[in-house]
Amino acid sequence: MNETDGMPLDGRTVVAALVDEGLALMVGVGNAQPATIDIYLNSQTDAKIQASVISWRRNETDQENAYGFVALLPMKDVSQRRLKTALFRGAGKPREYRIENRQQRVESILSSVADQSGPAFATVIDGVIEALLAGDPDKKRLRKVAALVQIAARSNGFIEVLGGLEEGDVYIQGWSSDFPVGRTRVIAMDDAPILAELTSADFQRDDLGEEASGVTGLMMGEKPINPGKLKRVYFRGREGWYSIEVYQQRVLVAPPDVPAHIRSVLDRVRAPENILNKLQMAAHRFDGRDTVSELDRPVRIGIDFSLLIEGSGVLISGWMLDPDRSAENVMLRVGGEAVRIDDHWTRQSRADVTGAFANDPMFSGLNPARNNHGFLVFCPLEDIPASDQPVYLELGLSDAFPAYCPLNPTRASARQALSRVLPSLDPRSVTASNSIERQFGPMLQGMTAQNPYAVDTHDIGDFDEDAPVTLVVGVDDTINDIGVTIALLGLDQATRHLPIVIAGPVESFDQVGSDMLRLAAFYKLNTRIVFAEGVEDFCDALEVGVSATNSETVALVSAHILPRDDGWFDQLLAAYRKRGSKALVSPTILFEDDSVRWAGTWIDGDAKGGQYLSDRYVGYPCAVLADAEPEEVSAGTLECCILPRKAFVDIEGFTRGYIGPAEKSLDLALKLRMAGTPSFWIPEVEVLGSEQSISNVPAWEELSHRLDRWAFDRRWSLVVSNLRSHNNAVD
């Protein structure tokens, strides 16, 4: 017999098949071959490759063909033209083989190798598998390896208990007679093969006798392994490859319960110290309980609140008492994500904590004069956790296992979170400044909150969403009487015939919606009332309102702005059209005592040659503007303006990441300017506006403004320093 169905035996021919685009497998017979050999393809010296060779001794008297071989050839840099010959140049005499052009699958070829190699096949297939696993095999090659392992592997036990840990490990427990102890590379099979590292040990089980033992281990895959889909694990034993199957009635353990299962066998585990230490660490991972309060050392922690900021991270306020500095670090853990917090939290004075533990014997070393136990910290997260995902603090302790403090964060917007924290801070304190720089500022800067959106609309009269000009009124949740605004718009001849969009938060509109509808109908206004979610200020409301119309031109007005005289809108619209309908134009805004609230935002210079944005005339009596002329300014105000709708849409509206509307409005005006839409101030048009706040606490006013200014400066300070000033009259 010269050859089997898949393996040439004449010593002059080889058969080859592609494993994948980068590797080919070649089999044949010949003389003894080294583990690596140079092969020249098609007799060309520039087509040399270095192949790995696995060979075995044949039961043949022919010394020239006493060995069978499997060669693995890297094909990455080999031309795709047809291969005809392969010259093997090893330590002995070179031999040239003709390459059979029959199309065969790798599995078919190896099946013939199994027939020829007999008892040596386990060594051959093991060598092939190890060669295929070298480096970082891709998905396609790993599937091929798994198919080969399946041919070679023998069943060797069952997995009876398994479960995933939050960090991504998979815990397995069962029995086997040849399971490896230590660290081993294995192939885990769920929907697809996954390379994994197994840290394992065995333990005595009375029900197995001496032929097998209990096995336990932690498996970490190069990709996540789904415990619920795991079918088997292939591993390399003393005499080849084996598989340990997942038992059909296996117990699937929830992540919080896995540590208890590990602890149940830990006292019977037989393993080297390093393996035992890893299993002990896994046995003491978070299982849903507070273990800090159980510590026999002076370490305690308490949480005032934890808030999950949508699109940003977690804000935590609490205290930690650790007079002996036993805690080496404090980590926030959410699933597989871990963030260290004690290296950047803001400490706060908490005399109440000192007093609460003053008479506790365990804390006898506590210095009553030191009260710096409180902390405030923001932790950015890549992904917002699901509602059922554990969120907890892990305290890394010296010479002890970690301790855990569960958190139950409630979801909140950035404004809700800060309105809870800022009023309690002293604006003059270092803590307040530190919190802005290290906690609240980064929280706002990294925020990717969802834009506000309409949930319901009601049209009154003949609302024309395609009219040339639409007036958009933005309402926040502090407005007391939107009816005044509606009445003034209805009494003004210039605005009563316009399509008017009134947009605001659904919570507030639920209370006053019927009055708005009634008044709009009474004044015969053509109105669209938009109920919106995610509205935190009039800027958000304006953004929703702009989306509710298709007009080329939109007039934006905060509900806190009231006309001072009739004709204001016609004047502002005329100024807008005079500038080609390609600008943002704003009027003068006065306080109710006729002092200036806004009269243009300009770029001014400081003594060091730097530039900054300045609102001139604020607080001055309006008489100072008597001779003022319309001017191009560095930024207009979105509290009251007219601009092209397309310009607003093209820059994607307002930037998220501000608490109050002042910097949010300024930010948008600068974005418009950078995109080619300048701002103009029309001083002769005057409207009235009042300051509004979501809190009456003075600390909120000052700190929220400082925080918004911090966020604004991070985005715009470099741009502003390089902008050309626009302070010249244009009429």
PDB file of N, CA, C and O in Angstrom, residues 164-170 219-220 255 259 281-282 285-286 333-338 392 394 404:
ATOM      1  N   GLY A 164     -20.552  32.566  37.708  1.00  0.00           N
ATOM      2  CA  GLY A 164     -19.668  33.674  37.359  1.00  0.00           C
ATOM      3  C   GLY A 164     -19.500  34.638  38.512  1.00  0.00           C
ATOM      4  O   GLY A 164     -20.437  34.903  39.265  1.00  0.00           O
ATOM      5  N   LEU A 165     -18.287  35.155  38.652  1.00  0.00           N
ATOM      6  CA  LEU A 165     -18.011  36.203  39.626  1.00  0.00           C
ATOM      7  C   LEU A 165     -18.054  37.564  38.933  1.00  0.00           C
ATOM      8  O   LEU A 165     -17.919  37.657  37.711  1.00  0.00           O
ATOM      9  N   GLU A 166     -18.243  38.621  39.720  1.00  0.00           N
ATOM     10  CA  GLU A 166     -18.398  39.960  39.148  1.00  0.00           C
ATOM     11  C   GLU A 166     -17.186  40.386  38.332  1.00  0.00           C
ATOM     12  O   GLU A 166     -17.304  41.123  37.367  1.00  0.00           O
ATOM     13  N   GLU A 167     -15.992  39.920  38.725  1.00  0.00           N
ATOM     14  CA  GLU A 167     -14.771  40.336  38.030  1.00  0.00           C
ATOM     15  C   GLU A 167     -14.569  39.609  36.712  1.00  0.00           C
ATOM     16  O   GLU A 167     -13.615  39.874  35.995  1.00  0.00           O
ATOM     17  N   GLY A 168     -15.426  38.646  36.391  1.00  0.00           N
ATOM     18  CA  GLY A 168     -15.323  37.951  35.119  1.00  0.00           C
ATOM     19  C   GLY A 168     -14.862  36.514  35.225  1.00  0.00           C
ATOM     20  O   GLY A 168     -14.922  35.768  34.240  1.00  0.00           O
ATOM     21  N   ASP A 169     -14.362  36.073  36.410  1.00  0.00           N
ATOM     22  CA  ASP A 169     -13.967  34.675  36.584  1.00  0.00           C
ATOM     23  C   ASP A 169     -15.197  33.783  36.543  1.00  0.00           C
ATOM     24  O   ASP A 169     -16.298  34.202  36.875  1.00  0.00           O
ATOM     25  N   VAL A 170     -14.975  32.535  36.159  1.00  0.00           N
ATOM     26  CA  VAL A 170     -16.018  31.511  36.246  1.00  0.00           C
ATOM     27  C   VAL A 170     -15.529  30.444  37.224  1.00  0.00           C
ATOM     28  O   VAL A 170     -14.441  29.888  37.068  1.00  0.00           O
ATOM     29  N   MET A 219     -11.704  30.101  36.408  1.00  0.00           N
ATOM     30  CA  MET A 219     -11.345  30.164  35.002  1.00  0.00           C
ATOM     31  C   MET A 219     -11.581  31.579  34.492  1.00  0.00           C
ATOM     32  O   MET A 219     -12.682  32.116  34.630  1.00  0.00           O
ATOM     33  N   MET A 220     -10.538  32.168  33.901  1.00  0.00           N
ATOM     34  CA  MET A 220     -10.646  33.503  33.332  1.00  0.00           C
ATOM     35  C   MET A 220     -10.335  33.426  31.850  1.00  0.00           C
ATOM     36  O   MET A 220      -9.223  33.047  31.459  1.00  0.00           O
ATOM     37  N   PRO A 255     -23.753  35.144  41.129  1.00  0.00           N
ATOM     38  CA  PRO A 255     -22.461  35.705  41.555  1.00  0.00           C
ATOM     39  C   PRO A 255     -22.330  35.950  43.057  1.00  0.00           C
ATOM     40  O   PRO A 255     -21.287  35.601  43.635  1.00  0.00           O
ATOM     41  N   PRO A 259     -18.824  32.923  46.397  1.00  0.00           N
ATOM     42  CA  PRO A 259     -17.841  32.832  47.485  1.00  0.00           C
ATOM     43  C   PRO A 259     -18.212  31.810  48.550  1.00  0.00           C
ATOM     44  O   PRO A 259     -17.328  31.109  49.077  1.00  0.00           O
ATOM     45  N   MET A 281      -8.791  34.171  48.284  1.00  0.00           N
ATOM     46  CA  MET A 281      -9.233  35.523  47.917  1.00  0.00           C
ATOM     47  C   MET A 281     -10.607  35.478  47.258  1.00  0.00           C
ATOM     48  O   MET A 281     -11.480  36.301  47.545  1.00  0.00           O
ATOM     49  N   ALA A 282     -10.808  34.480  46.388  1.00  0.00           N
ATOM     50  CA  ALA A 282     -12.119  34.351  45.745  1.00  0.00           C
ATOM     51  C   ALA A 282     -13.197  34.026  46.761  1.00  0.00           C
ATOM     52  O   ALA A 282     -14.343  34.479  46.646  1.00  0.00           O
ATOM     53  N   ARG A 285     -14.538  37.197  48.396  1.00  0.00           N
ATOM     54  CA  ARG A 285     -15.038  38.298  47.575  1.00  0.00           C
ATOM     55  C   ARG A 285     -16.423  38.722  48.069  1.00  0.00           C
ATOM     56  O   ARG A 285     -17.045  38.073  48.907  1.00  0.00           O
ATOM     57  N   PHE A 286     -16.909  39.793  47.464  1.00  0.00           N
ATOM     58  CA  PHE A 286     -18.178  40.381  47.894  1.00  0.00           C
ATOM     59  C   PHE A 286     -19.323  39.410  47.655  1.00  0.00           C
ATOM     60  O   PHE A 286     -19.494  38.872  46.555  1.00  0.00           O
ATOM     61  N   ARG A 333     -16.411  49.168  43.225  1.00  0.00           N
ATOM     62  CA  ARG A 333     -16.504  48.064  42.269  1.00  0.00           C
ATOM     63  C   ARG A 333     -17.926  47.978  41.722  1.00  0.00           C
ATOM     64  O   ARG A 333     -18.889  47.980  42.481  1.00  0.00           O
ATOM     65  N   VAL A 334     -17.987  47.917  40.405  1.00  0.00           N
ATOM     66  CA  VAL A 334     -19.263  47.746  39.703  1.00  0.00           C
ATOM     67  C   VAL A 334     -19.020  46.692  38.640  1.00  0.00           C
ATOM     68  O   VAL A 334     -18.403  46.959  37.611  1.00  0.00           O
ATOM     69  N   GLY A 335     -19.495  45.470  38.896  1.00  0.00           N
ATOM     70  CA  GLY A 335     -19.218  44.385  37.964  1.00  0.00           C
ATOM     71  C   GLY A 335     -17.720  44.177  37.867  1.00  0.00           C
ATOM     72  O   GLY A 335     -17.018  44.066  38.856  1.00  0.00           O
ATOM     73  N   GLY A 336     -17.204  44.145  36.652  1.00  0.00           N
ATOM     74  CA  GLY A 336     -15.775  43.970  36.454  1.00  0.00           C
ATOM     75  C   GLY A 336     -14.999  45.268  36.502  1.00  0.00           C
ATOM     76  O   GLY A 336     -13.772  45.261  36.378  1.00  0.00           O
ATOM     77  N   GLU A 337     -15.675  46.385  36.675  1.00  0.00           N
ATOM     78  CA  GLU A 337     -15.007  47.689  36.683  1.00  0.00           C
ATOM     79  C   GLU A 337     -14.653  48.096  38.106  1.00  0.00           C
ATOM     80  O   GLU A 337     -15.449  47.943  39.029  1.00  0.00           O
ATOM     81  N   ALA A 338     -13.434  48.597  38.285  1.00  0.00           N
ATOM     82  CA  ALA A 338     -12.971  49.015  39.609  1.00  0.00           C
ATOM     83  C   ALA A 338     -12.347  50.402  39.508  1.00  0.00           C
ATOM     84  O   ALA A 338     -11.557  50.671  38.604  1.00  0.00           O
ATOM     85  N   TYR A 392     -20.525  48.323  45.164  1.00  0.00           N
ATOM     86  CA  TYR A 392     -20.029  48.263  46.539  1.00  0.00           C
ATOM     87  C   TYR A 392     -18.630  48.853  46.640  1.00  0.00           C
ATOM     88  O   TYR A 392     -17.936  49.035  45.630  1.00  0.00           O
ATOM     89  N   GLU A 394     -14.843  48.316  48.276  1.00  0.00           N
ATOM     90  CA  GLU A 394     -13.935  47.275  48.752  1.00  0.00           C
ATOM     91  C   GLU A 394     -12.770  47.942  49.473  1.00  0.00           C
ATOM     92  O   GLU A 394     -12.077  48.780  48.891  1.00  0.00           O
ATOM     93  N   TYR A 404     -16.042  44.721  52.790  1.00  0.00           N
ATOM     94  CA  TYR A 404     -16.959  45.282  51.795  1.00  0.00           C
ATOM     95  C   TYR A 404     -18.081  46.088  52.433  1.00  0.00           C
ATOM     96  O   TYR A 404     -18.565  45.763  53.519  1.00  0.00           O
TER      97      TYR A 404
END
